[in-house]
Amino acid sequence: MAKEFDVCVIGSGPGGYVAAIRASQLGFNTAIIEKRHLGGVCLNIGCIPTKALLRSAEVYESIEDAADYGITVNDYEADFEGIIGRSRNVANKMSKGVQFLMKANKIEVFEGKGVFESKEQIKVVNEDDETQEQITADHFIIATGARARELPNIKIDGEMVIDYEKAMQLEEQPEKMVVIGAGAIGVEFAYFYNTIGTEVTLVELEDSLVPVEDKDIGKELGKIYKKKGIDVRTGSTVEQVEENGDGVKVTIKTGDEEEVVEADVVLSAVGVTGNVEGIGLDEIGVEYSKGTITIDKENYRTSVENIYAIGDVAGGPWLAHKASHEGIFCVEKLAGEDPLPINYNNIPGCTYCEPQIASVGYTEEQAKEEGYDIKVGKFPFSASGKATGLGHEEGFVKVVFDEKYGEWLGCHMIGSHVTELIAEAVVARDLETTGHEIISAVHPHPTMSEAVMEAVAEAYGEGVHLGN
Ligand SMILES: Cc1cc2nc3c(=O)[nH]c(=O)nc-3n(C[C@H](O)[C@H](O)[C@H](O)COP(=O)(O)OP(=O)(O)OC[C@H]3O[C@@H](n4cnc5c(N)ncnc54)[C@H](O)[C@@H]3O)c2cc1C
């Protein structure tokens, strides 16, 4: 007999598990179905393990630069197995944390794949497609996430061409790697592998790295990556990957020129596509298009009334915090509450290579396209006492304001640990804070955060530290 619940969530990533906890807090009898590991991509094979790898690279870089700080280190090397092992331990710890939270919130966890049998009932099947359980619920929330997208001419075979999941768990450190795609995932892996000694070629179709970011950010990262020894190929495509003994031959096209680069492995990092297949969506009439479930953003309801979709499977931006916020909003609406709608123009995006990148709102180009007359301010970390003391003078904070009403349209940063600074702009923009309120809010000295205030002061022609 089917088990009955008020809310059943399919998928336990940061969208699904957070939605389930909020549902339980609001009094719903809640179930969650997970076919792989609690915590989803983010905790197990995404955000968290990559940040652990990047931390190892940062430590390695600090040791490499130790002499600059007056410290002699004679002997060091990257223990690749140890680095991967630490990252896996961090991921496993976080996944266990979700297990604890499910228990603490009295959420029943079903291990297996959820497949809809009707609009009111879902079955949980094991790897052999055998039904383990049947669940009925008043409301279903689909949070099945996304997986690596594949280029039509470059198949991910797990050997010559790998995806992010394999790239974070390789058994041996490659000597040479080609990374296709310079979005967040591509540039993070390029930094990680380059730092610990792999020769990295980074290929990007657009004319700058991190193409969704403000153009100045992409240019700055390109300069820094070249200095770090990464072979950066923008305006380029990978045409072909062929077997070459134990490695690969990669044909890279830039303009009309083709060049063959030899490597051990290719990482394909060209975005993600939603997991819409094999869950019975067609059978029950849940509409989707190009790997994204169609939803209304007032409720996150799909084309079927009692079925909702959140997180990566409901479209971009493909970010953990966006997935969690959608989960909370969706469930609060179900409970009859009146949560504030999510402002999709105020979702920060962060990239954790070194230097890090963080941004929110309109880029300079987008603000102009939207028809705003703008004021732009920029403050380089080379003029920051804290950044200089840290030995991280590269990068800057750039802010974009509306000339007419003073709205803070966008904030873009590249520099050491700037991902910790972006929340100021998010909160300020949420509260419709003016530039002068930021300038007059006393920021602590010496901190990297002063650069935000200084950049705003520059936008208003009131900066004191650049000698303009
Ligand atoms: C390498 C990498 C690094 C990233 N770094 C960051 C970062 O630093 N910051 C950030 O914000 N985002 C990052 N992301 C993106 C982030 O991981 C995703 O946006 C986030 O995980 C989406 O959450 P979700 O709940 O929608 O889905 P997921 O986390 O994808 O979870 C979906 C879950 O559903 C399960 N599932 C699928 N189908 C079924 C089914 N039929 N039945 C049962 N279970 C099912 C899957 O097994 C999975 O566990 C990164 C992604 C990658 C790949």
Short mmCIF file of C-alpha atoms and ligand atoms in Angstrom, two decimals:
data_model
loop_
_atom_site.label_atom_id
_atom_site.label_comp_id
_atom_site.label_asym_id
_atom_site.label_seq_id
_atom_site.Cartn_x
_atom_site.Cartn_y
_atom_site.Cartn_z
CA MET A 1 0.00 0.00 0.00
CA ALA A 2 1.23 3.51 -0.80
CA LYS A 3 2.55 5.63 2.04
CA GLU A 4 0.78 8.97 2.38
CA PHE A 5 2.42 12.37 2.83
CA ASP A 6 1.47 16.03 2.57
CA VAL A 7 4.62 16.94 0.65
CA CYS A 8 6.99 14.67 -1.28
CA VAL A 9 10.26 16.12 -2.58
CA ILE A 10 12.17 14.39 -5.39
CA GLY A 11 15.90 15.05 -5.14
CA SER A 12 17.89 16.09 -2.05
CA GLY A 13 20.22 18.82 -3.34
CA PRO A 14 20.23 22.31 -1.78
CA GLY A 15 16.83 22.88 -3.43
CA GLY A 16 15.19 19.64 -2.31
CA TYR A 17 16.58 19.13 1.19
CA VAL A 18 15.99 22.76 2.17
CA ALA A 19 12.41 22.62 0.80
CA ALA A 20 11.82 19.43 2.80
CA ILE A 21 13.09 20.98 6.05
CA ARG A 22 10.99 24.13 5.60
CA ALA A 23 7.95 21.96 4.77
CA SER A 24 8.43 19.96 7.94
CA GLN A 25 8.92 23.15 9.99
CA LEU A 26 5.61 24.43 8.63
CA GLY A 27 3.80 21.31 9.76
CA PHE A 28 3.70 19.23 6.58
CA ASN A 29 4.23 15.49 6.86
CA THR A 30 7.18 15.31 4.45
CA ALA A 31 9.04 12.67 2.43
CA ILE A 32 12.16 13.03 0.29
CA ILE A 33 13.36 10.64 -2.41
CA GLU A 34 17.05 10.52 -3.37
CA LYS A 35 18.56 8.15 -5.90
CA ARG A 36 22.22 8.81 -5.11
CA HIS A 37 23.54 10.76 -2.18
CA LEU A 38 21.89 13.17 0.24
CA GLY A 39 22.93 16.75 -0.43
CA GLY A 40 22.79 16.41 -4.22
CA VAL A 41 25.40 17.72 -6.63
CA CYS A 42 26.31 20.68 -4.45
CA LEU A 43 27.48 18.82 -1.37
CA ASN A 44 28.80 15.67 -3.02
CA ILE A 45 30.17 16.52 -6.47
CA GLY A 46 29.78 20.30 -6.84
CA CYS A 47 30.20 23.38 -4.67
CA ILE A 48 31.72 21.82 -1.56
CA PRO A 49 34.31 19.30 -2.82
CA THR A 50 35.55 21.82 -5.42
CA LYS A 51 36.03 24.45 -2.74
CA ALA A 52 38.03 21.93 -0.71
CA LEU A 53 40.25 21.24 -3.76
CA LEU A 54 40.69 24.96 -4.35
CA ARG A 55 41.73 25.42 -0.73
CA SER A 56 44.51 22.87 -1.26
CA ALA A 57 45.63 24.83 -4.33
CA GLU A 58 45.64 28.08 -2.30
CA VAL A 59 47.75 26.46 0.41
CA TYR A 60 50.14 25.17 -2.26
CA GLU A 61 50.37 28.64 -3.83
CA SER A 62 51.07 30.21 -0.43
CA ILE A 63 53.92 27.77 0.16
CA GLU A 64 55.25 28.46 -3.33
CA ASP A 65 55.23 32.20 -2.56
CA ALA A 66 56.51 31.74 1.02
CA ALA A 67 59.83 33.49 0.28
CA ASP A 68 57.89 36.70 -0.53
CA TYR A 69 56.72 36.64 3.10
CA GLY A 70 60.18 36.05 4.51
CA ILE A 71 59.69 32.35 5.07
CA THR A 72 61.96 29.65 3.67
CA VAL A 73 60.35 26.38 2.70
CA ASN A 74 62.81 23.92 1.26
CA ASP A 75 60.81 20.91 0.41
CA TYR A 76 57.19 20.56 -0.55
CA GLU A 77 55.06 18.77 -3.09
CA ALA A 78 51.42 18.21 -3.92
CA ASP A 79 50.19 14.83 -2.71
CA PHE A 80 47.40 14.42 -5.28
CA GLU A 81 45.81 11.45 -3.55
CA GLY A 82 45.84 13.36 -0.26
CA ILE A 83 44.24 16.42 -1.86
CA ILE A 84 41.46 14.37 -3.46
CA GLY A 85 41.02 12.39 -0.22
CA ARG A 86 40.57 15.56 1.85
CA SER A 87 38.00 16.86 -0.63
CA ARG A 88 36.04 13.59 -0.45
CA ASN A 89 36.11 13.65 3.36
CA VAL A 90 34.73 17.19 3.39
CA ALA A 91 31.94 16.18 0.97
CA ASN A 92 31.07 13.06 2.97
CA LYS A 93 30.91 15.05 6.20
CA MET A 94 28.47 17.54 4.64
CA SER A 95 26.30 14.75 3.20
CA LYS A 96 26.11 13.14 6.65
CA GLY A 97 25.02 16.54 7.97
CA VAL A 98 22.00 16.41 5.64
CA GLN A 99 21.21 12.91 6.88
CA PHE A 100 21.19 14.31 10.44
CA LEU A 101 18.95 17.22 9.41
CA MET A 102 16.42 14.87 7.78
CA LYS A 103 16.20 12.87 10.98
CA ALA A 104 16.06 15.94 13.22
CA ASN A 105 13.19 17.32 11.15
CA LYS A 106 11.34 13.97 11.02
CA ILE A 107 11.50 13.79 7.24
CA GLU A 108 11.20 10.27 5.86
CA VAL A 109 14.02 9.53 3.39
CA PHE A 110 13.44 7.05 0.56
CA GLU A 111 16.55 5.77 -1.23
CA GLY A 112 15.95 5.17 -4.93
CA LYS A 113 14.70 6.88 -8.03
CA GLY A 114 11.32 8.59 -8.00
CA VAL A 115 9.12 7.91 -11.04
CA PHE A 116 5.62 9.35 -11.26
CA GLU A 117 2.84 6.80 -11.71
CA SER A 118 0.10 9.43 -11.70
CA LYS A 119 -0.31 13.05 -10.65
CA GLU A 120 -0.93 11.88 -7.09
CA GLN A 121 1.43 8.91 -6.82
CA ILE A 122 5.12 8.24 -7.29
CA LYS A 123 7.05 4.98 -7.04
CA VAL A 124 10.56 4.58 -5.69
CA VAL A 125 12.58 2.17 -7.82
CA ASN A 126 16.00 0.62 -7.29
CA GLU A 127 18.80 0.34 -9.88
CA ASP A 128 17.09 -2.66 -11.47
CA ASP A 129 13.89 -0.64 -11.85
CA GLU A 130 12.14 -2.72 -9.21
CA THR A 131 9.53 -0.85 -7.21
CA GLN A 132 10.55 -0.49 -3.55
CA GLU A 133 7.83 1.84 -2.29
CA GLN A 134 4.82 3.79 -3.50
CA ILE A 135 4.09 7.25 -2.15
CA THR A 136 1.02 9.43 -2.50
CA ALA A 137 1.20 13.13 -1.62
CA ASP A 138 -0.93 16.26 -1.85
CA HIS A 139 2.03 18.16 -3.28
CA PHE A 140 5.15 17.03 -5.12
CA ILE A 141 8.25 19.19 -5.50
CA ILE A 142 10.62 18.15 -8.29
CA ALA A 143 14.21 19.10 -7.40
CA THR A 144 16.13 16.63 -9.56
CA GLY A 145 18.91 19.08 -10.44
CA ALA A 146 21.16 19.02 -13.48
CA ARG A 147 24.14 17.21 -14.99
CA ALA A 148 27.03 18.20 -17.26
CA ARG A 149 25.97 19.27 -20.74
CA GLU A 150 27.75 17.63 -23.66
CA LEU A 151 28.96 19.26 -26.86
CA PRO A 152 27.61 17.37 -29.88
CA ASN A 153 31.11 16.76 -31.31
CA ILE A 154 32.88 16.10 -27.99
CA LYS A 155 31.32 13.16 -26.18
CA ILE A 156 32.07 12.74 -22.47
CA ASP A 157 33.40 9.16 -22.34
CA GLY A 158 34.95 9.33 -18.87
CA GLU A 159 38.42 8.48 -20.23
CA MET A 160 39.61 10.90 -22.92
CA VAL A 161 36.93 13.47 -22.15
CA ILE A 162 35.72 13.80 -18.57
CA ASP A 163 33.13 15.87 -16.71
CA TYR A 164 33.44 17.74 -13.40
CA GLU A 165 32.60 14.68 -11.33
CA LYS A 166 35.54 12.71 -12.71
CA ALA A 167 37.81 15.78 -12.68
CA MET A 168 37.44 16.07 -8.90
CA GLN A 169 38.23 12.39 -8.30
CA LEU A 170 40.96 11.44 -10.77
CA GLU A 171 43.26 8.70 -9.54
CA GLU A 172 46.37 10.32 -10.97
CA GLN A 173 47.25 13.95 -11.53
CA PRO A 174 47.38 14.61 -15.28
CA GLU A 175 50.54 16.23 -16.62
CA LYS A 176 48.59 18.08 -19.29
CA MET A 177 44.91 18.95 -19.39
CA VAL A 178 42.69 20.82 -21.82
CA VAL A 179 39.66 22.50 -20.24
CA ILE A 180 36.78 23.37 -22.57
CA GLY A 181 34.68 26.26 -21.28
CA ALA A 182 35.77 29.18 -19.10
CA GLY A 183 32.62 29.54 -17.01
CA ALA A 184 32.84 29.14 -13.22
CA ILE A 185 33.47 25.37 -13.28
CA GLY A 186 36.08 25.56 -16.06
CA VAL A 187 38.12 28.38 -14.52
CA GLU A 188 38.00 26.80 -11.05
CA PHE A 189 39.43 23.51 -12.33
CA ALA A 190 41.94 25.36 -14.55
CA TYR A 191 43.23 27.21 -11.46
CA PHE A 192 43.30 24.08 -9.31
CA TYR A 193 45.20 21.89 -11.75
CA ASN A 194 47.56 24.63 -12.95
CA THR A 195 48.51 25.54 -9.39
CA ILE A 196 49.47 22.01 -8.41
CA GLY A 197 51.60 21.57 -11.53
CA THR A 198 49.43 20.34 -14.39
CA GLU A 199 49.96 22.16 -17.71
CA VAL A 200 46.52 23.59 -18.50
CA THR A 201 45.12 24.87 -21.80
CA LEU A 202 41.84 26.72 -21.28
CA VAL A 203 39.63 27.04 -24.36
CA GLU A 204 36.73 29.50 -24.47
CA LEU A 205 34.41 30.25 -27.38
CA GLU A 206 33.73 33.85 -26.31
CA ASP A 207 36.36 36.57 -26.45
CA SER A 208 36.94 36.70 -22.69
CA LEU A 209 37.04 34.32 -19.75
CA VAL A 210 33.96 34.05 -17.48
CA PRO A 211 31.78 35.50 -20.26
CA VAL A 212 28.70 36.06 -18.07
CA GLU A 213 30.68 38.50 -15.94
CA ASP A 214 31.40 42.18 -16.62
CA LYS A 215 33.92 42.42 -19.48
CA ASP A 216 36.57 44.04 -17.23
CA ILE A 217 36.48 41.01 -14.93
CA GLY A 218 37.06 38.55 -17.77
CA LYS A 219 39.95 40.64 -19.11
CA GLU A 220 41.59 40.86 -15.68
CA LEU A 221 41.25 37.13 -15.07
CA GLY A 222 42.70 36.42 -18.53
CA LYS A 223 45.77 38.55 -17.73
CA ILE A 224 46.25 36.90 -14.34
CA TYR A 225 45.78 33.37 -15.71
CA LYS A 226 48.35 33.98 -18.45
CA LYS A 227 50.79 35.20 -15.79
CA LYS A 228 50.14 32.04 -13.81
CA GLY A 229 51.14 30.03 -16.88
CA ILE A 230 47.71 28.87 -18.05
CA ASP A 231 47.53 28.67 -21.84
CA VAL A 232 44.41 30.79 -22.39
CA ARG A 233 42.68 30.46 -25.77
CA THR A 234 39.68 32.77 -26.06
CA GLY A 235 37.62 33.07 -29.25
CA SER A 236 38.49 29.40 -29.79
CA THR A 237 36.70 26.09 -30.10
CA VAL A 238 37.69 22.47 -29.64
CA GLU A 239 36.92 20.79 -32.94
CA GLN A 240 38.03 17.26 -32.25
CA VAL A 241 39.48 15.00 -29.57
CA GLU A 242 41.34 11.90 -30.80
CA GLU A 243 43.04 9.07 -29.00
CA ASN A 244 46.82 9.41 -28.84
CA GLY A 245 48.39 6.47 -27.03
CA ASP A 246 47.58 6.96 -23.35
CA GLY A 247 46.48 10.53 -23.99
CA VAL A 248 44.61 12.67 -26.47
CA LYS A 249 45.20 14.95 -29.42
CA VAL A 250 42.96 18.01 -29.23
CA THR A 251 42.28 20.15 -32.30
CA ILE A 252 41.72 23.77 -31.28
CA LYS A 253 40.44 26.31 -33.78
CA THR A 254 41.06 30.04 -33.34
CA GLY A 255 39.74 32.13 -36.23
CA ASP A 256 40.82 30.21 -39.33
CA GLU A 257 43.84 28.63 -37.64
CA GLU A 258 43.80 25.09 -36.31
CA GLU A 259 46.33 23.75 -33.84
CA VAL A 260 46.72 20.31 -32.33
CA VAL A 261 47.53 20.21 -28.61
CA GLU A 262 48.52 16.99 -26.88
CA ALA A 263 47.18 16.29 -23.40
CA ASP A 264 46.42 13.45 -20.99
CA VAL A 265 42.78 14.35 -20.67
CA VAL A 266 40.11 16.88 -21.65
CA LEU A 267 37.66 18.36 -19.16
CA SER A 268 34.38 19.37 -20.78
CA ALA A 269 32.87 22.22 -18.73
CA VAL A 270 30.32 23.77 -21.06
CA GLY A 271 27.36 24.14 -18.74
CA VAL A 272 24.61 21.90 -17.41
CA THR A 273 21.26 20.51 -18.48
CA GLY A 274 18.33 19.66 -16.21
CA ASN A 275 17.42 16.11 -15.18
CA VAL A 276 13.97 15.82 -16.73
CA GLU A 277 14.25 12.31 -18.15
CA GLY A 278 13.00 9.05 -16.68
CA ILE A 279 10.79 10.57 -13.97
CA GLY A 280 7.49 10.08 -15.79
CA LEU A 281 6.96 13.75 -16.65
CA ASP A 282 5.52 13.01 -20.11
CA GLU A 283 3.14 10.41 -18.70
CA ILE A 284 1.53 12.85 -16.24
CA GLY A 285 1.73 15.97 -18.44
CA VAL A 286 4.43 18.03 -16.71
CA GLU A 287 5.75 20.32 -19.44
CA TYR A 288 9.44 21.00 -20.02
CA SER A 289 11.60 22.40 -22.75
CA LYS A 290 15.35 22.07 -23.45
CA GLY A 291 16.05 20.31 -20.14
CA THR A 292 14.11 22.81 -18.02
CA ILE A 293 10.72 22.23 -16.38
CA THR A 294 8.28 25.03 -17.17
CA ILE A 295 7.10 26.80 -14.00
CA ASP A 296 5.28 29.93 -12.94
CA LYS A 297 7.49 32.03 -10.71
CA GLU A 298 4.57 33.10 -8.51
CA ASN A 299 4.37 29.61 -7.03
CA TYR A 300 6.96 27.44 -8.85
CA ARG A 301 3.99 25.40 -10.07
CA THR A 302 4.44 23.23 -13.16
CA SER A 303 1.75 22.63 -15.79
CA VAL A 304 0.23 20.12 -13.31
CA GLU A 305 -1.49 21.81 -10.39
CA ASN A 306 -0.12 19.89 -7.41
CA ILE A 307 3.41 19.49 -8.83
CA TYR A 308 6.13 22.09 -8.39
CA ALA A 309 9.73 22.39 -9.61
CA ILE A 310 12.67 24.26 -8.08
CA GLY A 311 16.45 24.56 -8.42
CA ASP A 312 18.58 23.65 -11.42
CA VAL A 313 15.84 21.59 -13.09
CA ALA A 314 13.64 24.71 -13.13
CA GLY A 315 16.27 26.79 -14.98
CA GLY A 316 19.14 29.16 -14.24
CA PRO A 317 21.00 30.70 -12.62
CA TRP A 318 22.35 27.25 -11.74
CA LEU A 319 23.38 28.07 -8.20
CA ALA A 320 22.86 26.36 -4.88
CA HIS A 321 21.59 29.46 -3.04
CA LYS A 322 19.05 30.11 -5.80
CA ALA A 323 17.81 26.50 -5.48
CA SER A 324 17.44 26.78 -1.68
CA HIS A 325 15.60 30.09 -1.84
CA GLU A 326 13.19 28.71 -4.43
CA GLY A 327 12.57 25.68 -2.19
CA ILE A 328 11.76 27.86 0.82
CA PHE A 329 9.56 30.23 -1.18
CA CYS A 330 7.64 27.38 -2.84
CA VAL A 331 6.88 25.63 0.45
CA GLU A 332 5.92 28.84 2.28
CA LYS A 333 3.45 29.56 -0.52
CA LEU A 334 2.05 26.03 -0.12
CA ALA A 335 1.53 26.77 3.57
CA GLY A 336 -0.49 29.88 2.68
CA GLU A 337 2.21 32.34 3.71
CA ASP A 338 3.10 35.44 1.75
CA PRO A 339 6.89 35.30 1.25
CA LEU A 340 8.74 38.07 -0.57
CA PRO A 341 9.30 37.09 -4.20
CA ILE A 342 12.89 36.24 -5.18
CA ASN A 343 14.59 39.11 -7.01
CA TYR A 344 16.40 37.30 -9.82
CA ASN A 345 18.44 40.41 -10.56
CA ASN A 346 19.87 40.30 -7.05
CA ILE A 347 21.27 36.76 -6.93
CA PRO A 348 25.05 36.89 -6.46
CA GLY A 349 27.33 34.69 -8.51
CA CYS A 350 30.71 33.60 -7.16
CA THR A 351 33.71 31.85 -8.66
CA TYR A 352 36.33 30.50 -6.28
CA CYS A 353 39.52 30.44 -8.29
CA GLU A 354 42.31 32.67 -6.99
CA PRO A 355 41.75 35.57 -7.43
CA GLN A 356 38.08 34.99 -6.72
CA ILE A 357 35.22 36.60 -8.63
CA ALA A 358 31.93 37.81 -7.19
CA SER A 359 29.17 39.84 -8.77
CA VAL A 360 25.55 40.86 -8.53
CA GLY A 361 23.18 42.86 -10.71
CA TYR A 362 23.83 44.44 -14.07
CA THR A 363 27.24 44.48 -15.73
CA GLU A 364 28.26 47.82 -17.23
CA GLU A 365 27.28 46.53 -20.68
CA GLN A 366 23.88 45.27 -19.51
CA ALA A 367 23.09 48.52 -17.68
CA LYS A 368 23.77 50.45 -20.90
CA GLU A 369 21.69 47.99 -22.92
CA GLU A 370 18.82 48.51 -20.45
CA GLY A 371 19.01 52.21 -21.29
CA TYR A 372 20.43 53.51 -18.00
CA ASP A 373 22.74 56.52 -17.87
CA ILE A 374 25.36 55.24 -15.50
CA LYS A 375 28.11 56.24 -13.10
CA VAL A 376 30.93 53.71 -12.76
CA GLY A 377 33.48 53.54 -9.95
CA LYS A 378 36.47 51.25 -9.72
CA PHE A 379 38.90 50.70 -6.87
CA PRO A 380 41.98 48.53 -7.45
CA PHE A 381 43.23 46.31 -4.64
CA SER A 382 46.73 47.60 -5.40
CA ALA A 383 45.64 50.77 -3.55
CA SER A 384 44.35 48.80 -0.53
CA GLY A 385 46.57 48.53 2.53
CA LYS A 386 45.00 45.25 3.55
CA ALA A 387 45.42 43.66 0.10
CA THR A 388 49.02 44.85 -0.02
CA GLY A 389 49.73 43.40 3.42
CA LEU A 390 48.18 40.13 2.36
CA GLY A 391 50.30 40.09 -0.78
CA HIS A 392 47.14 39.96 -2.93
CA GLU A 393 47.14 43.24 -4.80
CA GLU A 394 45.59 41.92 -7.97
CA GLY A 395 42.01 42.75 -8.94
CA PHE A 396 39.47 45.46 -8.17
CA VAL A 397 35.92 46.30 -7.14
CA LYS A 398 33.75 47.91 -9.81
CA VAL A 399 30.34 49.41 -9.11
CA VAL A 400 27.65 50.63 -11.49
CA PHE A 401 25.05 53.21 -10.39
CA ASP A 402 22.10 54.77 -12.14
CA GLU A 403 22.98 58.42 -12.80
CA LYS A 404 19.41 59.67 -12.38
CA TYR A 405 18.03 58.02 -9.24
CA GLY A 406 21.23 56.63 -7.73
CA GLU A 407 20.10 52.99 -7.82
CA TRP A 408 22.98 50.57 -7.26
CA LEU A 409 22.70 48.61 -10.50
CA GLY A 410 25.64 46.24 -10.20
CA CYS A 411 28.76 45.28 -8.29
CA HIS A 412 31.64 43.27 -9.77
CA MET A 413 34.74 42.12 -7.95
CA ILE A 414 37.87 40.19 -8.68
CA GLY A 415 40.44 39.70 -5.94
CA SER A 416 41.49 37.59 -3.02
CA HIS A 417 38.47 36.14 -1.19
CA VAL A 418 36.05 38.68 -2.65
CA THR A 419 33.27 36.09 -2.48
CA GLU A 420 33.05 37.10 1.19
CA LEU A 421 32.46 40.77 0.22
CA ILE A 422 29.56 40.53 -2.22
CA ALA A 423 26.83 40.11 0.43
CA GLU A 424 27.23 43.82 1.29
CA ALA A 425 26.09 44.77 -2.21
CA VAL A 426 23.28 42.19 -2.13
CA VAL A 427 21.84 43.50 1.13
CA ALA A 428 22.36 47.15 0.19
CA ARG A 429 20.62 46.62 -3.16
CA ASP A 430 17.81 44.71 -1.46
CA LEU A 431 17.28 47.65 0.92
CA GLU A 432 17.58 50.13 -1.98
CA THR A 433 20.51 51.79 -0.24
CA THR A 434 21.98 54.84 -1.99
CA GLY A 435 25.63 55.33 -2.90
CA HIS A 436 26.04 58.05 -0.28
CA GLU A 437 24.71 55.75 2.43
CA ILE A 438 27.44 53.26 1.50
CA ILE A 439 30.09 56.00 1.51
CA SER A 440 28.99 57.28 4.92
CA ALA A 441 28.69 53.78 6.46
CA VAL A 442 32.00 53.38 8.30
CA HIS A 443 33.88 50.35 6.95
CA PRO A 444 36.61 48.83 9.16
CA HIS A 445 40.25 49.51 8.36
CA PRO A 446 42.27 47.72 7.15
CA THR A 447 39.95 45.31 5.38
CA MET A 448 39.29 44.18 1.84
CA SER A 449 35.71 45.39 2.40
CA GLU A 450 36.87 49.01 2.35
CA ALA A 451 37.37 48.58 -1.40
CA VAL A 452 33.58 48.41 -1.84
CA MET A 453 33.09 51.76 -0.10
CA GLU A 454 36.05 53.22 -2.02
CA ALA A 455 34.67 52.05 -5.38
CA VAL A 456 31.32 53.69 -4.58
CA ALA A 457 33.14 56.88 -3.57
CA GLU A 458 34.98 56.77 -6.91
CA ALA A 459 31.64 56.51 -8.74
CA TYR A 460 30.54 59.71 -7.01
CA GLY A 461 33.88 61.50 -7.55
CA GLU A 462 34.54 61.46 -3.80
CA GLY A 463 37.36 58.92 -3.55
CA VAL A 464 40.41 59.94 -1.55
CA HIS A 465 42.92 57.15 -2.15
CA LEU A 466 43.57 57.06 -5.89
CA GLY A 467 45.03 60.52 -6.40
CA ASN A 468 42.50 61.39 -9.15
C1 LIG B 1 31.64 21.36 -10.05
C2 LIG B 1 30.52 22.24 -9.59
C3 LIG B 1 30.78 23.29 -8.72
C4 LIG B 1 29.73 24.09 -8.30
N1 LIG B 1 30.01 25.12 -7.45
C5 LIG B 1 29.01 25.91 -7.02
C6 LIG B 1 29.25 26.95 -6.11
O1 LIG B 1 30.39 27.17 -5.69
N2 LIG B 1 28.22 27.71 -5.70
C7 LIG B 1 26.93 27.49 -6.16
O2 LIG B 1 26.01 28.22 -5.76
N3 LIG B 1 26.67 26.51 -7.02
C8 LIG B 1 27.67 25.71 -7.46
N4 LIG B 1 27.39 24.69 -8.31
C9 LIG B 1 25.99 24.50 -8.75
C10 LIG B 1 25.18 23.78 -7.68
O3 LIG B 1 25.80 22.55 -7.37
C11 LIG B 1 23.76 23.56 -8.16
O4 LIG B 1 23.20 24.79 -8.57
C12 LIG B 1 22.90 22.97 -7.07
O5 LIG B 1 23.41 21.73 -6.64
C13 LIG B 1 21.48 22.77 -7.56
O6 LIG B 1 20.71 22.23 -6.54
P1 LIG B 1 19.42 21.36 -6.85
O7 LIG B 1 18.80 21.07 -5.52
O8 LIG B 1 18.59 22.01 -7.87
O9 LIG B 1 19.93 20.02 -7.51
P2 LIG B 1 21.18 18.97 -7.25
O10 LIG B 1 22.09 19.52 -6.26
O11 LIG B 1 21.62 18.69 -8.60
O12 LIG B 1 20.42 17.77 -6.61
C14 LIG B 1 19.51 17.00 -7.32
C15 LIG B 1 19.41 15.65 -6.66
O13 LIG B 1 18.30 14.95 -7.23
C16 LIG B 1 18.63 13.58 -7.34
N5 LIG B 1 17.74 13.00 -8.35
C17 LIG B 1 17.67 13.24 -9.68
N6 LIG B 1 16.67 12.55 -10.24
C18 LIG B 1 16.07 11.86 -9.24
C19 LIG B 1 14.96 10.98 -9.18
N7 LIG B 1 14.22 10.68 -10.26
N8 LIG B 1 14.63 10.43 -7.99
C20 LIG B 1 15.36 10.72 -6.87
N9 LIG B 1 16.42 11.55 -6.86
C21 LIG B 1 16.75 12.12 -8.04
C22 LIG B 1 20.10 13.62 -7.77
O14 LIG B 1 20.73 12.38 -7.46
C23 LIG B 1 20.62 14.77 -6.91
O15 LIG B 1 21.11 14.29 -5.69
C24 LIG B 1 28.41 23.85 -8.75
C25 LIG B 1 28.15 22.79 -9.61
C26 LIG B 1 29.19 21.98 -10.02
C27 LIG B 1 28.87 20.85 -10.94
#
